[in-house]
Amino acid sequence: MKRLISILLLAALALGLLAACSDEEPTPEPTQAPANVQVQAGEAGGLPADLLAVANERGLTPQDIRAALKTYVPSGKMDEYYLFSSGGQSGNVVVIGVPSMRILKNIAVFTPEAWQGYGYGDIGTEEVLDGGNVDDTKIRMGDTHHPALSETNGDYDGQFLFINDKASARVAVIDLRDFETKQIVKDPNLISNHGSSFVPPNTEYVIQTSQYATPLGWEYAPISEYKEKYRGLATMYKFDREKGRIDMDNSFSIELPPYWQDLCDAGKLGSDGWAFCNSFNSEMATGGIEQGNPPFEAGVSQRDTDYMHIFNWKKAAEIAEQPGKTEVINGMRVIRIPTAVEEGILFLAPEPKSPHGVDVTPDGKYLTVAGKLDPHVTIYSFDKIQKAIADKKWTTDEFGIPVLNFDDVMLAQVELGLGPLHTQYDDKGNGYTSLFLDSAVAKWTLGGEDPAGYKLVEKLPVQYNIGHISSAEGGTVSPDGKYLVALNKWPVDRFLPTCPLKPQNEQLPDIGSDQMNIIYDMPMGIGEPHYAQMIKADKIKAWETYPEVGWDPITQSPSEFKTMPGQERIERDGNNVEIFMTSIRSHLTPEHVTLNKGDNVTWHITNIETAPDATHGFDLGGQNLSLSIEPGETATFKFVANNDGTYAYYCTEFCSALHLEMMGYMMVAPAAAQ
Ligand code: CUK
Ligand code: CUA
């Protein structure tokens, strides 16, 4: 009886919660054909009677059927594109197949993840995470925003993926041969980044700008010294493609005013060598509502224009090599503002109003800037910018940086709607801009040199509060068009409720036809996706298994701890114990590991399988350890056997009929028994 009451109570509570959570929602505008429009024979390509019956029973409209046909990928068939989406506050990257929108993998980046064995065991992947520690604080979270695929000649080459952590100014490198994170670097002079990650057409660098300004050198300074001491930075992380690593010794930064730099994009083709970044606090507001100051959201939005930052990174890279042109701050070479101005590296241009996204067109000739509080997008011409620079037609800001005249560099403005944020392009000369406040995607034409050629074509409602969009191969010199993923903030009424925290979601508009249509809704099941990049599937050359047995995935080379059958052993040297183990269906060798309390243990496991998919996991109870040892991999972990007792270790992947037997005992003898 008591049990029944508590079940009823729980049910009532759940209902109450559901009701409360739907009460809060804004009522969405109806945006799709009502579900009760029946499909008639002859529609939808003359469906056979049995299919017609299914469609009508499920209340599908002809448009629904079209959408299903365009996205359904039959069992065993593959998607056409990979979409690499940021996983926001979950600190990872989500890999999605397009057009099916099936999730293929979450790549653990800034956050430990047990299935992938990422971030456990003191060395290996835990050392990768430690690369992003802030001083001696271990950082085990991340806020990923902008993935960037590596490029060759302005096209995605499918080799590497970079992504930033906005929270702690870090950038990670993912190797797309095995979809694993290889490196995390921390900018020593910043605590938040946002304009990252962006790469130039040949990925010589990974570009990053700061978001919230902090004192130069990331020192302490009271907020009252904001103008004097607080600064932004553009950091050019040198990328060593051979090694697959960011080379911090050859990276450098350019000092920027404390204007809160936002998104960036790299030039391409004719504008290669340049980078463009927005900012949204040229007011240099410092908040402090508790002292009677204007709150940040008002203080930061006072002026009608902010500044686009235009910098010549190629020239900056040359300057950074010259003696006396940089100052080394916390080990990083920094080009200070006066040097940047003197060398003609850094310029500003006004942009309306609280700008967010800046996106270079595929031909590299134009930049689209979207201002959150301005209903237009503004198109700048790279040629006009170059001419204004050559003519030295500028005023200066209070840091002495040249400010080009808006009218000299602006080419066109297109009124699109409320809250424009981000722009992508297709292969037919169109731009697509997300409208956050309108919850819509606007399609508009690029007019080349003719300002009258920039025109709004169509608006597609999306559900809801759209942020970024991502078109197929959209960041390249040759976009495919075809699909455009909308990364939305709120689903409101799109999915079964999981209140109060609802799934963030992505929608798939079809942009291959004359009229845009949403053809798929996909809940993320994980943090807020900001940006994503979509690459043709055949450009990714992922390994089926590691190239040889005994492979170290961190260094992507043979491991010195490779252990083959017959070589399994336990070596003891005083308190130091080293274990060389193999795993194969269905045993772990050795099966007994005997230790003494206090032993320092280093444990290597080689998965000697060569068959695709024959992964063995490894969990060791009581040690906060989870490994995924893929075919051919040698993994290593370390711990101190601090607690005596009897422990079981076992394989976590149901790899064979005798998987449950794939285990062993670790016995740690107490001091008295030794
Ligand atoms: S941001 Cu999230 S909607 Cu970080 Cu690129 Cu614009
Ligand atoms: Cu190996 Cu289960």
XYZ file of C-alpha atoms in Angstrom, residues 37-655:
619
model
C -3.793 16.972 -44.311
C -4.326 13.580 -45.908
C -2.152 12.283 -48.681
C -4.204 11.619 -51.793
C -3.464 8.928 -54.344
C -1.263 10.417 -57.048
C 0.466 12.756 -54.628
C 3.935 12.020 -53.316
C 4.781 10.286 -56.562
C 1.732 8.014 -56.696
C 2.343 6.013 -53.543
C 1.280 2.339 -53.570
C -1.862 1.737 -51.504
C -0.070 0.163 -48.544
C 2.324 3.106 -48.235
C -0.552 5.528 -48.603
C -2.249 3.746 -45.719
C 0.879 4.110 -43.547
C 1.176 7.796 -44.421
C -2.443 8.465 -43.565
C -2.384 6.403 -40.407
C 0.651 8.357 -39.196
C -0.830 11.661 -40.346
C 2.052 12.414 -42.722
C 1.709 15.179 -45.291
C 3.240 14.998 -48.759
C 5.936 17.351 -47.461
C 6.655 14.966 -44.568
C 7.052 12.116 -47.021
C 9.408 14.168 -49.161
C 11.453 14.991 -46.061
C 11.579 11.334 -45.060
C 12.736 10.303 -48.516
C 15.447 12.951 -48.471
C 16.872 11.984 -45.091
C 16.264 8.273 -44.597
C 19.486 6.297 -44.916
C 18.699 2.574 -45.144
C 20.439 0.112 -42.830
C 23.941 -0.547 -44.107
C 24.059 2.567 -46.307
C 26.174 5.568 -45.397
C 25.556 9.264 -45.014
C 26.869 11.744 -47.517
C 28.503 14.173 -45.063
C 30.057 14.254 -41.636
C 28.942 17.127 -39.454
C 31.350 18.062 -36.663
C 29.302 19.952 -34.124
C 30.418 21.602 -30.922
C 28.867 20.007 -27.864
C 28.900 23.289 -25.920
C 29.099 22.964 -22.150
C 29.605 19.222 -22.377
C 33.154 20.064 -23.492
C 33.147 17.745 -26.463
C 32.471 17.429 -30.196
C 29.500 15.556 -31.623
C 29.933 13.777 -34.955
C 26.700 13.491 -36.921
C 25.883 11.914 -40.279
C 24.034 14.103 -42.810
C 21.316 13.779 -44.073
C 20.227 11.100 -41.583
C 21.287 13.248 -38.593
C 22.296 10.072 -36.785
C 24.873 10.638 -34.055
C 28.026 8.712 -34.903
C 30.260 9.612 -31.987
C 30.870 12.121 -29.231
C 34.561 12.947 -29.278
C 35.751 13.627 -25.745
C 37.827 16.807 -25.801
C 37.916 18.886 -22.624
C 35.941 16.514 -20.383
C 36.854 12.969 -19.281
C 34.675 10.332 -20.921
C 34.608 6.759 -19.674
C 33.462 4.943 -22.837
C 36.427 6.296 -24.777
C 38.700 5.800 -21.774
C 39.548 9.465 -22.129
C 41.129 11.287 -19.229
C 41.847 8.404 -16.859
C 45.018 6.735 -15.677
C 47.355 9.608 -14.850
C 49.230 9.432 -18.139
C 48.202 9.149 -21.758
C 44.915 10.941 -22.300
C 45.001 12.383 -18.790
C 48.230 14.117 -19.774
C 46.421 15.514 -22.817
C 43.820 17.025 -20.462
C 46.568 18.279 -18.157
C 47.974 20.271 -21.096
C 45.001 22.573 -20.553
C 45.382 23.047 -16.811
C 45.320 26.620 -15.550
C 48.362 27.037 -13.320
C 47.970 24.147 -10.892
C 44.205 23.835 -11.206
C 43.165 20.741 -13.116
C 40.467 21.781 -15.591
C 38.073 18.957 -16.419
C 35.296 20.849 -18.198
C 35.055 22.936 -21.306
C 32.677 25.109 -23.289
C 33.271 24.263 -26.926
C 32.068 26.757 -29.529
C 33.762 26.702 -32.908
C 35.106 23.593 -34.606
C 37.433 24.208 -37.554
C 38.438 21.522 -40.034
C 41.980 21.743 -41.354
C 42.205 23.131 -44.878
C 44.475 22.767 -47.884
C 44.133 25.411 -50.604
C 40.936 26.621 -48.965
C 39.162 23.251 -48.972
C 38.597 20.964 -46.005
C 41.251 18.232 -46.198
C 39.781 15.880 -43.571
C 42.989 15.595 -41.518
C 42.457 17.545 -38.298
C 39.773 19.300 -36.331
C 40.394 22.184 -33.932
C 38.006 23.462 -31.290
C 38.135 26.100 -28.577
C 37.137 26.126 -24.946
C 35.674 29.561 -24.367
C 35.732 29.189 -20.565
C 39.505 28.936 -20.115
C 41.016 30.150 -23.417
C 42.120 26.767 -24.662
C 42.309 25.096 -28.056
C 42.318 21.351 -28.774
C 43.643 19.357 -31.712
C 41.723 16.249 -32.822
C 43.308 13.794 -35.265
C 40.696 12.569 -37.742
C 42.557 9.327 -38.417
C 41.203 8.015 -35.124
C 38.793 10.801 -34.032
C 40.700 11.346 -30.793
C 41.948 14.443 -29.029
C 45.738 14.683 -29.148
C 46.552 18.039 -27.627
C 45.083 20.816 -25.531
C 46.913 24.118 -25.258
C 46.183 27.028 -22.956
C 46.862 30.627 -23.917
C 49.072 31.802 -21.046
C 47.800 35.374 -21.318
C 44.015 34.903 -21.434
C 41.165 33.372 -19.517
C 38.444 33.364 -22.198
C 38.443 33.028 -25.947
C 35.617 33.036 -28.448
C 36.957 33.943 -31.877
C 38.408 30.477 -32.200
C 39.019 28.179 -33.845
C 39.525 29.524 -37.362
C 42.135 28.460 -39.868
C 43.582 30.147 -42.946
C 43.322 28.267 -46.271
C 46.469 26.225 -45.624
C 46.181 25.848 -41.845
C 49.546 27.449 -41.143
C 48.027 28.709 -37.897
C 44.955 28.263 -35.743
C 43.522 31.706 -35.058
C 42.099 32.688 -31.693
C 40.894 35.961 -30.202
C 40.020 36.682 -26.622
C 36.480 37.441 -25.575
C 36.406 39.120 -22.164
C 39.424 41.391 -21.796
C 41.701 40.812 -18.828
C 44.894 42.588 -17.779
C 47.688 41.971 -20.248
C 49.671 38.968 -19.056
C 46.584 37.744 -17.208
C 47.660 39.474 -14.018
C 45.547 40.940 -11.264
C 44.341 44.508 -11.798
C 41.285 46.217 -10.323
C 38.462 46.887 -12.778
C 39.001 50.635 -12.241
C 42.194 50.225 -14.295
C 40.290 48.716 -17.211
C 41.376 51.139 -19.945
C 45.007 51.244 -18.878
C 45.629 47.594 -18.163
C 42.942 45.332 -19.618
C 43.569 44.086 -23.152
C 42.377 41.641 -25.761
C 44.669 39.402 -27.794
C 44.688 37.720 -31.154
C 46.784 34.570 -30.845
C 48.213 32.787 -33.854
C 48.872 29.189 -32.800
C 51.445 27.739 -35.194
C 50.231 24.374 -36.462
C 52.802 21.675 -37.258
C 50.924 19.408 -39.638
C 53.717 16.796 -39.679
C 53.538 16.347 -35.926
C 49.803 17.045 -35.739
C 50.449 19.494 -32.914
C 50.247 23.178 -32.137
C 53.797 24.451 -31.735
C 53.652 26.909 -28.848
C 57.282 28.007 -29.344
C 56.447 29.362 -32.771
C 53.090 30.861 -31.836
C 52.569 34.544 -31.107
C 49.920 37.089 -30.150
C 48.910 40.577 -31.221
C 47.743 42.909 -28.464
C 44.229 44.305 -29.035
C 42.183 46.975 -27.259
C 39.803 45.762 -24.537
C 36.812 45.829 -26.909
C 35.653 42.221 -26.264
C 36.548 40.615 -29.565
C 33.977 38.151 -30.855
C 33.865 35.876 -33.875
C 36.536 35.883 -36.559
C 37.067 34.511 -40.002
C 40.213 34.070 -42.049
C 40.580 35.554 -45.519
C 40.797 33.230 -48.490
C 42.080 33.397 -52.076
C 42.752 37.133 -52.640
C 42.258 37.970 -48.960
C 44.447 35.104 -47.685
C 46.873 36.441 -45.113
C 44.253 38.617 -43.438
C 41.819 37.899 -40.614
C 38.655 39.709 -39.548
C 37.181 39.758 -36.045
C 34.173 41.501 -34.580
C 33.979 43.165 -31.218
C 31.012 44.287 -29.148
C 32.257 46.393 -26.269
C 33.991 49.326 -27.897
C 32.246 51.277 -25.106
C 34.705 49.597 -22.731
C 31.871 49.240 -20.242
C 32.972 47.713 -16.978
C 29.641 46.863 -15.334
C 29.186 47.143 -11.593
C 25.402 47.443 -11.271
C 25.865 46.878 -7.548
C 27.706 50.228 -7.371
C 25.017 51.997 -9.397
C 26.815 51.674 -12.753
C 24.996 50.659 -15.925
C 24.714 46.884 -16.077
C 26.867 45.161 -18.677
C 24.070 44.486 -21.138
C 23.215 48.204 -21.293
C 26.755 49.558 -20.986
C 28.017 47.359 -23.776
C 25.219 48.384 -26.168
C 25.354 52.181 -25.946
C 27.103 53.000 -29.194
C 25.599 52.503 -32.629
C 28.749 50.922 -33.944
C 31.527 48.702 -32.710
C 34.764 47.795 -34.453
C 35.705 45.096 -36.861
C 39.365 44.231 -36.293
C 41.241 43.706 -39.532
C 44.701 42.256 -39.214
C 47.375 41.087 -41.564
C 48.504 37.876 -39.868
C 51.036 37.013 -42.574
C 52.870 40.255 -42.061
C 52.491 39.896 -38.295
C 54.160 36.473 -38.521
C 57.168 38.105 -40.236
C 57.284 40.941 -37.717
C 57.118 38.460 -34.835
C 60.395 36.938 -36.078
C 62.266 40.247 -36.001
C 64.325 41.140 -32.959
C 62.848 43.830 -30.736
C 59.390 43.749 -32.299
C 57.758 41.579 -29.648
C 57.596 41.397 -25.906
C 57.670 37.940 -24.332
C 54.835 37.691 -21.825
C 54.448 34.405 -19.937
C 56.532 32.704 -22.596
C 54.446 33.989 -25.533
C 55.728 36.574 -28.024
C 53.311 39.509 -28.110
C 53.274 42.273 -30.732
C 52.207 45.337 -28.750
C 49.646 47.782 -30.209
C 52.136 50.585 -31.114
C 54.278 48.098 -33.076
C 51.206 46.656 -34.795
C 50.122 50.163 -35.835
C 53.590 51.212 -36.962
C 54.003 48.054 -39.053
C 50.559 48.381 -40.651
C 49.264 45.106 -39.247
C 46.132 46.241 -37.430
C 43.123 48.308 -38.556
C 39.578 48.869 -37.365
C 36.348 49.531 -39.246
C 32.996 50.537 -37.724
C 30.258 47.923 -37.797
C 26.640 48.206 -36.671
C 25.322 47.309 -33.902
C 26.519 44.723 -31.382
C 27.959 42.591 -34.185
C 28.296 38.857 -33.747
C 29.309 36.924 -36.849
C 31.730 37.899 -39.610
C 31.886 35.481 -42.522
C 34.113 35.726 -45.590
C 32.483 34.806 -48.917
C 33.822 31.723 -50.783
C 35.630 33.941 -53.307
C 37.379 35.773 -50.470
C 36.221 39.170 -51.763
C 33.489 40.158 -49.301
C 32.738 39.910 -45.594
C 29.258 39.636 -44.154
C 28.817 41.133 -40.699
C 25.642 40.498 -38.732
C 24.750 42.874 -35.882
C 22.549 41.364 -33.214
C 20.687 44.649 -32.719
C 20.557 45.701 -36.375
C 18.079 44.094 -38.796
C 20.602 44.258 -41.654
C 23.648 42.333 -42.616
C 26.457 44.600 -43.759
C 28.690 43.529 -46.621
C 32.255 44.871 -46.680
C 34.513 44.718 -49.686
C 38.055 43.471 -49.160
C 39.232 45.589 -52.120
C 37.684 48.694 -50.586
C 39.379 47.902 -47.277
C 42.718 47.571 -49.071
C 42.160 50.810 -50.948
C 41.284 52.716 -47.756
C 44.447 51.333 -46.156
C 46.578 52.264 -49.186
C 45.057 55.770 -49.240
C 45.714 56.088 -45.496
C 42.152 57.345 -45.105
C 41.442 56.904 -41.444
C 40.902 58.433 -38.051
C 42.326 56.761 -34.960
C 40.794 55.267 -31.839
C 42.094 56.107 -28.398
C 44.806 53.454 -28.685
C 46.119 55.030 -31.877
C 44.758 52.281 -34.138
C 43.606 53.433 -37.604
C 39.814 53.403 -37.975
C 38.743 53.212 -41.630
C 35.639 55.148 -42.661
C 32.515 53.028 -42.744
C 31.401 54.469 -46.102
C 34.775 53.731 -47.663
C 34.716 50.019 -46.864
C 31.011 49.131 -46.804
C 29.552 47.818 -50.035
C 25.926 46.940 -49.280
C 23.391 46.333 -46.568
C 20.478 43.911 -46.754
C 17.539 44.085 -44.375
C 16.823 40.523 -43.279
C 14.967 40.595 -39.981
C 15.540 40.592 -36.251
C 18.703 39.389 -34.579
C 20.972 38.362 -37.455
C 23.904 36.302 -36.164
C 25.797 34.059 -38.553
C 26.133 33.651 -42.319
C 26.956 30.718 -44.586
C 27.113 30.416 -48.367
C 26.109 27.940 -51.052
C 27.375 27.092 -54.543
C 24.800 29.279 -56.322
C 25.785 32.709 -55.080
C 23.471 32.873 -52.079
C 24.098 33.790 -48.490
C 22.126 32.364 -45.573
C 21.904 34.233 -42.293
C 20.478 32.995 -39.009
C 17.985 35.343 -37.323
C 17.971 34.688 -33.584
C 14.984 36.870 -32.624
C 12.911 35.904 -35.660
C 13.808 32.201 -35.246
C 14.397 32.015 -38.970
C 16.980 31.541 -41.689
C 17.121 34.289 -44.324
C 18.334 33.450 -47.819
C 19.731 36.349 -49.830
C 21.668 36.868 -53.017
C 25.271 37.982 -53.250
C 25.544 40.794 -55.739
C 29.284 40.911 -56.381
C 30.350 44.537 -56.915
C 26.745 45.684 -57.443
C 25.172 46.830 -54.158
C 21.701 46.441 -55.695
C 22.403 42.759 -56.307
C 22.261 41.944 -52.582
C 18.621 40.999 -51.984
C 16.508 39.038 -49.552
C 15.016 35.992 -51.296
C 13.239 33.911 -48.697
C 12.871 33.303 -44.979
C 12.464 29.883 -43.391
C 11.084 29.611 -39.835
C 13.116 27.309 -37.568
C 12.367 25.981 -34.086
C 13.625 28.023 -32.143
C 16.175 30.718 -31.285
C 18.701 29.774 -33.907
C 22.411 30.430 -33.383
C 24.861 29.269 -36.007
C 24.097 27.623 -39.308
C 26.394 25.317 -41.238
C 26.154 24.600 -44.933
C 27.802 21.654 -46.662
C 31.522 22.472 -47.079
C 30.346 25.970 -46.127
C 33.618 27.374 -44.799
C 35.569 26.572 -47.957
C 36.298 28.231 -51.295
C 33.824 25.790 -52.905
C 30.686 25.230 -50.832
C 28.301 22.461 -51.917
C 24.977 24.038 -50.959
C 22.520 21.161 -50.625
C 22.142 21.051 -46.826
C 22.153 23.704 -44.152
C 22.134 22.656 -40.520
C 20.427 25.072 -38.120
C 21.810 24.918 -34.572
C 18.952 25.980 -32.331
C 18.902 26.946 -28.685
C 15.359 25.980 -27.681
C 13.225 23.075 -28.905
C 10.059 24.229 -26.983
C 7.492 21.811 -28.417
C 9.521 19.685 -30.832
C 10.293 16.602 -28.731
C 8.879 14.501 -25.931
C 9.428 16.625 -22.847
C 12.474 16.002 -20.682
C 11.777 19.013 -18.498
C 13.063 21.157 -17.016
C 16.271 20.807 -19.010
C 15.183 20.258 -22.574
C 17.349 19.040 -25.411
C 19.099 21.619 -27.515
C 18.575 20.752 -31.123
C 19.689 20.883 -34.706
C 17.404 21.048 -37.703
C 18.207 20.191 -41.271
C 16.889 22.613 -43.893
C 17.135 21.342 -47.439
C 18.658 24.157 -49.514
C 19.113 22.109 -52.670
C 15.634 22.958 -53.964
C 14.085 26.283 -54.961
C 12.315 26.606 -51.660
C 13.948 25.900 -48.311
C 12.304 23.200 -46.221
C 13.126 21.622 -42.898
C 13.584 17.921 -43.461
C 14.824 16.699 -40.089
C 14.656 17.584 -36.374
C 17.396 16.208 -34.175
C 17.724 16.565 -30.395
C 21.352 16.869 -29.324
C 21.120 14.981 -26.033
C 24.164 16.931 -24.903
C 25.312 20.550 -24.396
C 24.408 23.534 -26.564
C 25.797 23.243 -30.059
C 27.285 26.529 -31.214
C 28.973 26.006 -34.546
C 29.451 22.964 -36.762
C 31.315 22.220 -39.976
C 30.122 19.783 -42.616
C 32.572 17.852 -44.785
C 32.030 15.411 -47.634
C 32.268 11.920 -46.125
C 34.863 10.566 -48.553
C 37.404 13.174 -47.443
C 37.726 11.539 -44.027
C 40.219 8.693 -44.100
C 39.674 7.214 -40.658
C 41.643 4.103 -39.744
C 39.719 0.842 -39.301
C 42.267 -0.390 -36.758
C 45.587 1.050 -35.623
C 48.281 0.563 -38.288
C 50.159 -2.084 -36.281
C 49.775 -3.983 -33.035
C 51.429 -2.084 -30.195
C 50.414 1.425 -31.303
C 50.500 4.507 -29.113
C 47.572 6.705 -30.220
C 48.912 9.757 -28.412
C 52.143 9.851 -30.420
C 50.584 8.005 -33.408
C 53.656 5.760 -33.546
C 54.657 2.298 -32.261
C 54.700 2.122 -28.465
C 57.815 1.123 -26.550
C 55.500 -0.818 -24.227
C 54.053 -3.014 -26.942
C 53.461 -6.479 -25.509
C 52.995 -9.548 -27.720
C 51.635 -12.977 -26.692
C 54.266 -14.744 -24.591
C 55.812 -11.450 -23.456
C 53.250 -10.790 -20.729
C 54.991 -10.223 -17.380
C 55.065 -8.393 -14.070
C 58.372 -6.700 -13.217
C 59.120 -5.540 -9.724
C 61.892 -3.152 -8.682
C 61.472 -2.364 -4.979
C 58.136 -0.572 -4.690
C 57.816 -0.020 -8.427
C 55.773 -2.577 -10.296
C 55.366 -2.623 -14.055
C 52.764 -4.832 -15.675
C 52.793 -5.836 -19.339
C 49.395 -7.244 -20.264
C 47.700 -8.401 -23.463
C 44.020 -8.532 -24.265
C 42.362 -10.711 -26.877
C 38.996 -12.475 -27.059
C 38.483 -13.758 -24.366
C 41.254 -13.255 -21.872
C 43.456 -10.734 -20.202
C 46.954 -12.033 -19.494
C 48.112 -12.083 -16.702
C 44.981 -13.046 -14.792
C 46.494 -12.524 -11.350
C 48.287 -9.363 -10.268
C 49.660 -9.468 -6.749
C 50.763 -6.176 -5.196
C 51.756 -4.775 -1.846
C 50.084 -1.787 -0.301
C 51.942 1.345 -1.351
C 53.307 -0.042 -4.634
C 53.718 2.395 -7.530
C 52.061 0.629 -10.414
C 52.562 1.248 -14.119
C 50.319 -0.959 -16.209
C 50.488 -1.431 -19.986
C 47.818 -3.275 -21.952
C 48.179 -4.155 -25.619
C 45.058 -5.153 -27.506
C 46.597 -7.674 -29.903
C 43.466 -7.921 -32.035
C 43.679 -6.869 -35.673
C 39.979 -7.251 -36.536
C 37.994 -4.017 -36.957
C 35.751 -3.270 -33.980
C 37.487 -5.769 -31.665
C 37.881 -3.201 -28.907
C 38.409 -4.335 -25.327
C 37.614 -1.984 -22.503
C 39.279 -2.195 -19.105
C 37.803 -1.219 -15.760
C 39.596 -1.701 -12.474
C 37.228 -1.329 -9.544
C 38.100 1.243 -6.917
C 40.717 3.053 -9.005
C 38.629 5.594 -10.973
C 39.863 4.047 -14.170
C 38.237 3.277 -17.477
C 40.104 2.459 -20.666
C 39.053 1.743 -24.214
C 41.772 -0.226 -25.943
C 41.068 -0.311 -29.640
C 42.448 -2.988 -31.975
C 46.240 -2.634 -32.038
C 46.425 -0.033 -29.264
C 48.825 -0.104 -26.344
C 47.416 1.851 -23.386
C 49.246 2.764 -20.205
C 47.987 3.899 -16.807
C 49.532 4.543 -13.427
C 48.347 4.505 -9.846
C 49.556 3.996 -6.310
C 48.046 0.943 -4.608
C 46.963 2.907 -1.566
C 44.246 0.567 -0.374
C 44.781 -3.083 0.356
C 42.088 -5.520 -0.666
C 41.014 -7.771 -3.479
C 39.953 -6.133 -6.720
C 38.484 -7.424 -9.946
C 39.445 -6.047 -13.343
C 37.477 -6.884 -16.436
C 36.772 -6.067 -20.047
C 33.910 -3.580 -20.494
C 33.030 -4.317 -24.144
C 30.778 -7.311 -24.729
C 33.363 -8.661 -27.137
